[in-house]
Coordinates of C-alpha atoms and ligand atoms in Angstrom, one line a residue:
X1 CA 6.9 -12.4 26.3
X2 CA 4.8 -9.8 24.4
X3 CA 6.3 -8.8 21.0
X4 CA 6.1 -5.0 20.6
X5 CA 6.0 -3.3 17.0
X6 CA 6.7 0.0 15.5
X7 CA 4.7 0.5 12.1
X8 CA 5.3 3.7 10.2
X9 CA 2.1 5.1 8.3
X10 CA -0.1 3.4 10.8
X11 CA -3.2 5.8 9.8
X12 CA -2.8 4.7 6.5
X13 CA -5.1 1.9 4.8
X14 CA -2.2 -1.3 5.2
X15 CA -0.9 0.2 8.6
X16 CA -4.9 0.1 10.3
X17 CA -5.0 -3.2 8.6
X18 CA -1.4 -4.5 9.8
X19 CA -2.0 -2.9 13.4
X20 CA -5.0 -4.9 14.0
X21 CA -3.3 -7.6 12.9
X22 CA -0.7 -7.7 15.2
X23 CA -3.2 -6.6 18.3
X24 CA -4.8 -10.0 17.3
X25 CA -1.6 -11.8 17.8
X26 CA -1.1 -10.0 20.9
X27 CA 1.8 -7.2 19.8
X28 CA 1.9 -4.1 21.8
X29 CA 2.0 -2.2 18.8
X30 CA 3.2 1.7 18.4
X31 CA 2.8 4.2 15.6
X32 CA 5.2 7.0 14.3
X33 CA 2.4 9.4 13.5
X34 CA 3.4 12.5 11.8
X35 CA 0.6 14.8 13.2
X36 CA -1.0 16.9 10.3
X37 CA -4.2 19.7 11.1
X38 CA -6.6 17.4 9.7
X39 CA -7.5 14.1 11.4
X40 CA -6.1 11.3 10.2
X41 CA -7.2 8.4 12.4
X42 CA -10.7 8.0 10.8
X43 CA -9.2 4.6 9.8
X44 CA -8.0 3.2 13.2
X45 CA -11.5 4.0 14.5
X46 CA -13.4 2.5 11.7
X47 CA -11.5 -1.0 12.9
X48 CA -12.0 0.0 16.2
X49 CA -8.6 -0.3 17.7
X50 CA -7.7 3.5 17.9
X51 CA -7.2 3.1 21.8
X52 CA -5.2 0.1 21.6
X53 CA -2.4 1.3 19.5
X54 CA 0.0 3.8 21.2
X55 CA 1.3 6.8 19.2
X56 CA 4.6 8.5 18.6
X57 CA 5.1 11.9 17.5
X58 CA 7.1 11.7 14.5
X59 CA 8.5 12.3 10.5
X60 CA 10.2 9.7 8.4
X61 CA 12.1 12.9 7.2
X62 CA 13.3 13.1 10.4
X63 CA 15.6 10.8 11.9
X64 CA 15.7 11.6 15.1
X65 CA 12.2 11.6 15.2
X66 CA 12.2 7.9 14.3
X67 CA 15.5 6.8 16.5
X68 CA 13.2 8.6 19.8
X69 CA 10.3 6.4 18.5
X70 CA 12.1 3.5 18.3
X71 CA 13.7 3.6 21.7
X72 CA 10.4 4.4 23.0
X73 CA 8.6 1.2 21.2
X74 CA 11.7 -1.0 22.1
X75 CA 10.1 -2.8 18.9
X76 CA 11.2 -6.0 18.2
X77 CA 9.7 -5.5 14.7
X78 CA 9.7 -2.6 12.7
X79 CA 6.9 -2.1 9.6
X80 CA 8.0 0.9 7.1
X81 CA 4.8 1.4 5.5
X82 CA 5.0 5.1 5.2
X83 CA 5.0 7.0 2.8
X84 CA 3.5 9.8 -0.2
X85 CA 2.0 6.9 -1.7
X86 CA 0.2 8.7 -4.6
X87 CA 1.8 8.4 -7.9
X88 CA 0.1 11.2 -9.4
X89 CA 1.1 13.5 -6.4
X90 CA 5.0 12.3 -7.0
X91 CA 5.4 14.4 -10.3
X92 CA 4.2 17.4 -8.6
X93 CA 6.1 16.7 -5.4
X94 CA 9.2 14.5 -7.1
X95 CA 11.6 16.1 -3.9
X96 CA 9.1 15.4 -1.4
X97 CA 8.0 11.8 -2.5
X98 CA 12.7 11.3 -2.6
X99 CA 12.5 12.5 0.8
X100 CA 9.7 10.7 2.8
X101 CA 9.3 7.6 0.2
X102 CA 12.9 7.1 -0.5
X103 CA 15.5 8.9 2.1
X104 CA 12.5 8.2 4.8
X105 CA 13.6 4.6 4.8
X106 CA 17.3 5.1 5.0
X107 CA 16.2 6.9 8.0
X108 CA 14.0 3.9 9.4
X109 CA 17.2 1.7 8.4
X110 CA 19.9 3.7 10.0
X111 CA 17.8 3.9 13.3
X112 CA 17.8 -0.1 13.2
X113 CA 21.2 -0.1 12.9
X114 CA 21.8 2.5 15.3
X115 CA 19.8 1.5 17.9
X116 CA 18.9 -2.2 17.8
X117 CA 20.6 -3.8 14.5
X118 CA 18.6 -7.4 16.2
X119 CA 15.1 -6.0 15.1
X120 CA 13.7 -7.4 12.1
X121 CA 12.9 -4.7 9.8
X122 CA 10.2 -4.7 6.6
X123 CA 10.2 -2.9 3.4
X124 CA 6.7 -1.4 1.9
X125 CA 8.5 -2.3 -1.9
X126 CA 5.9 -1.7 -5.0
X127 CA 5.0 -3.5 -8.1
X128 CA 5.5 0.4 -9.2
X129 CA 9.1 -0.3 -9.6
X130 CA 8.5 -3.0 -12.0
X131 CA 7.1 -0.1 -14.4
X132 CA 7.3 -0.6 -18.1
X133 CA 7.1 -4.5 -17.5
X134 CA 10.1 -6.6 -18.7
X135 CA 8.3 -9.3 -18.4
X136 CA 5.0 -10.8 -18.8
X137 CA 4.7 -12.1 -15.3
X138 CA 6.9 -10.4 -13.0
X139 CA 8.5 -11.9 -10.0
X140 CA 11.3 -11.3 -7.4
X141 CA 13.9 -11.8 -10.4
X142 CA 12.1 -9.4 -12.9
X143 CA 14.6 -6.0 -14.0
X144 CA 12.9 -3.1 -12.9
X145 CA 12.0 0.0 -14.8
X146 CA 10.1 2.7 -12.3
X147 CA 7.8 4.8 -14.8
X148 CA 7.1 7.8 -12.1
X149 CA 9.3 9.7 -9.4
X150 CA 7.5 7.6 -6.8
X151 CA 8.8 4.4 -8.3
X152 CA 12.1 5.6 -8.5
X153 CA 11.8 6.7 -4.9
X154 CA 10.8 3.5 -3.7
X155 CA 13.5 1.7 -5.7
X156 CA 16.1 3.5 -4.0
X157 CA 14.7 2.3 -0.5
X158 CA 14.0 -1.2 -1.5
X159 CA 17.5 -1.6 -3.1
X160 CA 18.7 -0.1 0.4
X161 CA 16.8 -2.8 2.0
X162 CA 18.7 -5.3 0.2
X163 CA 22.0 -3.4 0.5
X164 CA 21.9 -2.7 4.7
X165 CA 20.4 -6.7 5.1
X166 CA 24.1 -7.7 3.1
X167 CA 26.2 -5.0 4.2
X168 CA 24.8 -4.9 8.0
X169 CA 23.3 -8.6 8.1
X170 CA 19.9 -7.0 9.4
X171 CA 16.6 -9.1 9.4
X172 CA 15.5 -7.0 6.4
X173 CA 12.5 -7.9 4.0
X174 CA 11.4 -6.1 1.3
X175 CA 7.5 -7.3 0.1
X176 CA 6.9 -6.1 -3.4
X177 CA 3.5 -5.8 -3.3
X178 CA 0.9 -5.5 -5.9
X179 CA -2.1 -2.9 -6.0
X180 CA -4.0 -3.9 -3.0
X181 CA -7.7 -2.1 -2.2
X182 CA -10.0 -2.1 0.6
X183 CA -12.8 0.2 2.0
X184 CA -10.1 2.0 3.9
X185 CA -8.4 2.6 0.4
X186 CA -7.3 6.5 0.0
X187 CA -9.9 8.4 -2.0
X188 CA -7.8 9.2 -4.6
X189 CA -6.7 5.7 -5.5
X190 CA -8.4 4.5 -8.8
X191 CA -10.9 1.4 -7.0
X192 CA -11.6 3.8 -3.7
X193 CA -12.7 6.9 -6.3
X194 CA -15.2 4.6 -8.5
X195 CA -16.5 3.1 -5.5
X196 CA -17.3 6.0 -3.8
X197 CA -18.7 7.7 -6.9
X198 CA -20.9 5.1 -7.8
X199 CA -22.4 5.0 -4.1
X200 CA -22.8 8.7 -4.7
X201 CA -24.6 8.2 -7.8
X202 CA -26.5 5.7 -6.8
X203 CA -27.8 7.7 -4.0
X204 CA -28.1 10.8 -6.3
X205 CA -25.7 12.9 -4.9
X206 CA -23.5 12.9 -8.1
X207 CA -24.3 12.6 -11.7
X208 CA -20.5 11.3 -13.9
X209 CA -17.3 9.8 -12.4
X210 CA -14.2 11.3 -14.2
X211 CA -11.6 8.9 -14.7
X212 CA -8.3 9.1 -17.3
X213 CA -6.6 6.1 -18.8
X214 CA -9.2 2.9 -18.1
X215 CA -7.3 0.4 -20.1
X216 CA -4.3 0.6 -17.9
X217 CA -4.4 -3.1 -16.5
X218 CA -3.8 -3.9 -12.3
X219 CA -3.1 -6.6 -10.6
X220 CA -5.7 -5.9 -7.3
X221 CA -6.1 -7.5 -4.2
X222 CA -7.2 -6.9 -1.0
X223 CA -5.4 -5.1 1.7
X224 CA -6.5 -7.5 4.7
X225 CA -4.5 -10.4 2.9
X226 CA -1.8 -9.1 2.0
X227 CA -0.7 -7.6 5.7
X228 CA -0.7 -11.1 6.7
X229 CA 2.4 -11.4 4.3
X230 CA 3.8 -9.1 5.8
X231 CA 3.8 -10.5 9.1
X232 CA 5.0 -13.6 7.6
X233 CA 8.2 -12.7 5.9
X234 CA 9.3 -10.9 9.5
X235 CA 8.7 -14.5 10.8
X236 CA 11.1 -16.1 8.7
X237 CA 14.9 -17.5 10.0
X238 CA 15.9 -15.4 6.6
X239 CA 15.3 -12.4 5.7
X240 CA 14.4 -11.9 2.2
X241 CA 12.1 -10.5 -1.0
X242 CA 9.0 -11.3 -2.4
X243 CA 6.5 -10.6 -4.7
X244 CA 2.4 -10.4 -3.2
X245 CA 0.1 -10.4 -5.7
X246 CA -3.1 -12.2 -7.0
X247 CA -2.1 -13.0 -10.4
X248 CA -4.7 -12.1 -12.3
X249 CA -4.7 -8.5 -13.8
X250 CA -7.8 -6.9 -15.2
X251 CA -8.4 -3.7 -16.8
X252 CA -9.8 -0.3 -15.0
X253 CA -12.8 -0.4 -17.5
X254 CA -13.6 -3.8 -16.3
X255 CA -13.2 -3.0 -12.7
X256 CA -15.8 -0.2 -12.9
X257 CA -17.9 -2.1 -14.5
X258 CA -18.2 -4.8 -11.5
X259 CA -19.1 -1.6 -9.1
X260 CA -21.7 -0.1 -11.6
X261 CA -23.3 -3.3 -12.1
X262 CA -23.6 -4.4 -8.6
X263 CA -26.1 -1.3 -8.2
X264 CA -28.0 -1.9 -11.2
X265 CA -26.2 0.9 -12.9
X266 CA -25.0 1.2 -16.4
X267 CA -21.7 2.7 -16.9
X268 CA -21.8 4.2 -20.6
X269 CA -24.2 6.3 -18.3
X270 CA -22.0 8.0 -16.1
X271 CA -18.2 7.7 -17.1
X272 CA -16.3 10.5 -18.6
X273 CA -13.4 10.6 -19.6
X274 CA -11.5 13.4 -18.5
X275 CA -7.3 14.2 -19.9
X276 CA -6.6 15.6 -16.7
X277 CA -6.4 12.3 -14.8
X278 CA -4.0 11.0 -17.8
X279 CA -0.2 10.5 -16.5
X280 CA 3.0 11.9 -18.0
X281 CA 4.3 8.3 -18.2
X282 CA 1.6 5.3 -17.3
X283 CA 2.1 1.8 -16.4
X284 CA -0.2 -0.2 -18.9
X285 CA 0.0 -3.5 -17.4
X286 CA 1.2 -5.4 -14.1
X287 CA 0.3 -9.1 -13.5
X288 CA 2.5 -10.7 -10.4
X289 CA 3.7 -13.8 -9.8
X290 CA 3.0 -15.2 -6.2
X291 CA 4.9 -18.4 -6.6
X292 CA 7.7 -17.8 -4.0
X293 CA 5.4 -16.6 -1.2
X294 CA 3.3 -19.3 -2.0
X295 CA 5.8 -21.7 -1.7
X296 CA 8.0 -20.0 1.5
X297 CA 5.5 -18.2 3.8
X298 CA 2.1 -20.2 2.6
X299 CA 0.8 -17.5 1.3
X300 CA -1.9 -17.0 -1.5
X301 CA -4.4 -14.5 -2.4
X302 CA -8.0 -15.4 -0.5
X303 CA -10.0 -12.3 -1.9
X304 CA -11.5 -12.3 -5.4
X305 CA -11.9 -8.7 -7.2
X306 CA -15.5 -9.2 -7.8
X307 CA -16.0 -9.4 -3.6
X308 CA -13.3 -6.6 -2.8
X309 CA -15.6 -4.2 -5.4
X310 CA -18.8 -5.0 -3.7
X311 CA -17.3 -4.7 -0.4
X312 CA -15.8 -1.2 -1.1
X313 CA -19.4 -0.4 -3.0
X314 CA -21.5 -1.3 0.0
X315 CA -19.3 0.3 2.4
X316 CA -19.5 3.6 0.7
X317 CA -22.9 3.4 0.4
X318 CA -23.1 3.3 4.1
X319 CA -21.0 5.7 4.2
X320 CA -22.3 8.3 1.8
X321 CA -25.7 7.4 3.0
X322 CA -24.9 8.5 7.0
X323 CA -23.3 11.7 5.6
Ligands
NAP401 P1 -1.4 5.2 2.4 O1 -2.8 4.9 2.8 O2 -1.2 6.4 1.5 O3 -0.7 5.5 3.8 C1 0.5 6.2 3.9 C2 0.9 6.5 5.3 O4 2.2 7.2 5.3 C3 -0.1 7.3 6.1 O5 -0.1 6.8 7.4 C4 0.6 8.7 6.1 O6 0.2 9.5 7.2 C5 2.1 8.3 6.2 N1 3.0 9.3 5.9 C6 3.0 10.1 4.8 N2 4.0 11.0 4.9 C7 4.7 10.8 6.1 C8 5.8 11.3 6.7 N3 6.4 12.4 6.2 N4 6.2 10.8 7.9 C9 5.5 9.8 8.5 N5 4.4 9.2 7.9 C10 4.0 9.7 6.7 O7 -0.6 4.0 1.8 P2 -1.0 2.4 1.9 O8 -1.9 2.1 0.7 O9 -1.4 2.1 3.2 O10 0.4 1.8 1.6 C11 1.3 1.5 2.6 C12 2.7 1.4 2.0 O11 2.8 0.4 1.0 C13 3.2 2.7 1.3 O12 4.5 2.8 1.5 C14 2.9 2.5 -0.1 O13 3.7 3.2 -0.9 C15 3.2 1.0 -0.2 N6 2.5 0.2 -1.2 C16 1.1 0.3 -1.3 C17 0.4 -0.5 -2.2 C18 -1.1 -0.4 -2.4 O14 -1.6 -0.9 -3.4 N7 -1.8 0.1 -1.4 C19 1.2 -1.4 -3.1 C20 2.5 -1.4 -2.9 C21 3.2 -0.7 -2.0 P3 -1.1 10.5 7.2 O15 -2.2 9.5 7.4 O16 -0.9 11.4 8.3 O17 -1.1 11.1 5.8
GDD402 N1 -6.0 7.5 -9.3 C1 -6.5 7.4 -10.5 N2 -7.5 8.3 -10.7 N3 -6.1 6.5 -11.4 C2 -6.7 6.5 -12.6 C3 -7.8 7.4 -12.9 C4 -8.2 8.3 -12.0 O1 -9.1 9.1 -12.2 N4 -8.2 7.1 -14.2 C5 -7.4 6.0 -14.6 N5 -6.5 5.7 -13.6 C6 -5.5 4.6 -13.7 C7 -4.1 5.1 -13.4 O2 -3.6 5.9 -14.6 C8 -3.4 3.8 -13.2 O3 -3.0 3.2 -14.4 C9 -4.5 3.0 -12.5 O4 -5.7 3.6 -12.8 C10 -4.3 2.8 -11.0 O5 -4.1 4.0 -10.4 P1 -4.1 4.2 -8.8 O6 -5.3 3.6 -8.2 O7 -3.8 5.6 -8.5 O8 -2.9 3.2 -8.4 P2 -1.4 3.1 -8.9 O9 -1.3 1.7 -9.6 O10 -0.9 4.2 -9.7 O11 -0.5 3.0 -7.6 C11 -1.0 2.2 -6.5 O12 -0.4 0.9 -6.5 C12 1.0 0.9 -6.4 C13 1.4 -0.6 -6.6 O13 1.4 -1.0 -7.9 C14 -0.6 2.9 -5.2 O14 -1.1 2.3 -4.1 C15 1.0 2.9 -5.0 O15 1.3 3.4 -3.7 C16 1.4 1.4 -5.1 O16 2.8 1.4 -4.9

């Protein structure tokens, strides 16, 4: 029988990536879309499945927006991936990023309960929450300590997660996933803003790249991999949480560098650094430890960084170069 799925923030970069996932695996797969005035399904086209998935009108703010969605879908799977996923936009919109990152899941988990409580439900958790790191290598046992109002949002929705799978015994996962990049990445994201930048210098259509802290240190992957975990934990007799990640963490100095050089670029050239793009509160370092999806779903890693940074390079300088 064909499985059917409901992903919220399917016109996001892990939603495209998860949707075309599942079409592969032969999910009729459905979309809560919140419609907005500017279009946002460049993505879905760019993997060329925009006619394949169907759409639902609908807010993670608003419940009964997701409960008609659901109904509609009849998902057997549900994939909360939305969200105001910026962490610099949550200290300028803290209420907003509570109400669509955080309460937007309680929503997504009471309409589970309400209308199918047998759906298996999944968590879009962050290494975010994690914050200022209590441990060198964190994993699925590591305290948290959120270091922006987007982590604390997400905290609340992942520790909901865990409370509604107890409390309700619902199929619910949370994946706490690490920084993961691709050419579908957000503009505004660290790795998507050099990239792009460098293709526009390159091309000579820009002349600096601003960028604020570049010692901060991410764990990155790529986002292709990592929504195979996904599927994976829904596929598990258990419900449960883990931790995706490559772990290997390198600096945003060093990152650049791999896009500049790739061009033939130098990038004492071209990089400014600009206070503006500093944070009120920063998270230095995160490094993950994969060890229990390695072990439990068979999952590891397959992308280096070096191949994710020329992939997103390249792409934009297709990109930059059609425009
Ligand atoms: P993204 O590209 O920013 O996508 C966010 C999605 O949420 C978009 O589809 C957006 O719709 C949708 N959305 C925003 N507000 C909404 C609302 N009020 N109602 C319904 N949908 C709404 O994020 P991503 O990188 O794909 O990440 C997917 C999820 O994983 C997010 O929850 C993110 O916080 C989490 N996460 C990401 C990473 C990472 O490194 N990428 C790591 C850990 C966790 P529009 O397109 O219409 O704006
Ligand atoms: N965006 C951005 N722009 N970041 C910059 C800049 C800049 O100009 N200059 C330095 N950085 C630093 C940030 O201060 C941060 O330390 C690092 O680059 C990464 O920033 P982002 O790419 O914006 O990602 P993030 O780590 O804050 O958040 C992403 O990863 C989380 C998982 O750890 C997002 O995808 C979140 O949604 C996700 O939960």
């Amino acid at each position: 029988m064909t499985k059917s799925a409901l992903i919220t923030g399917i016109t996001g970069q892990d939603g495209a990536y998860l949707a075309k996932l599942l079409l592969g695996k032969g999910y009729a797969v459905f979309g809560l879309n919140a419609r907005r005035s500017s279009d946002n399904l460049w993505r879905l086209r760019e993997l060329g499945i925009d006619n394949d998935v169907q759409m639902i009108d609908g807010d993670l703010a608003d419940l009964s927006s997701i409960i008609r969605a659901f109904q509609a879908s009849k998902a057997d799977e549900v994939y909360n991936l939305g969200a105001q996923s910026f962490v610099g936009t949550s200290w300028t919109q803290p209420l907003l990023t509570a109400n669509v990152t955080g309460v937007g899941a309680a929503n997504v988990l009471e309409a589970v309960r309400l209308v199918n409580p047998d759906a298996r439900f999944y968590q879009a958790s962050t290494s975010e929450m994690f914050g200022l790191i209590q441990a060198e290598r964190q994993n699925e046992n590591t305290p948290f300590y959120p270091r922006s109002p987007y982590g604390v949002a997400k905290l609340y929705a992942h520790w909901l997660t865990v409370n509604y799978r107890e409390s309700f015994k619902l199929h619910a996962s949370s994946g706490i996933l690490f920084n993961h990049e691709s050419p579908l990445r957000g503009i505004e994201f660290v790795t998507r803003k050099v990239t792009d930048a460098v293709a526009r210098i390159k091309l000579g259509k820009q002349k600096e790249l601003r960028l604020g802290n570049i010692d901060a240190k991410r764990d990155w992957g790529f986002a292709g991999d990592y929504v195979e975990a996904m599927w994976l934990m829904l596929q598990q007799d258990k419900p449960d949480d883990y931790v995706i990640a490559t772990g290997k963490t390198t600096t945003v100095r060093e990152m650049c560098e791999i896009a500049f050089n790739h061009v033939g670029l130098n990038i004492n050239d071209h990089l400014v650094i600009d206070p503006a793009f500093f944070r009120p509160a920063e998270v230095d370092i995160l490094l993950g430890d994969p060890a229990k999806a390695n072990a439990k779903l068979g999952w590891t890693a397959k992308t280096q960084l070096e191949q994710l940074i020329v992939m997103m390079v390249e792409a934009d300088i297709t990109r930059v170069s059609k425009a």
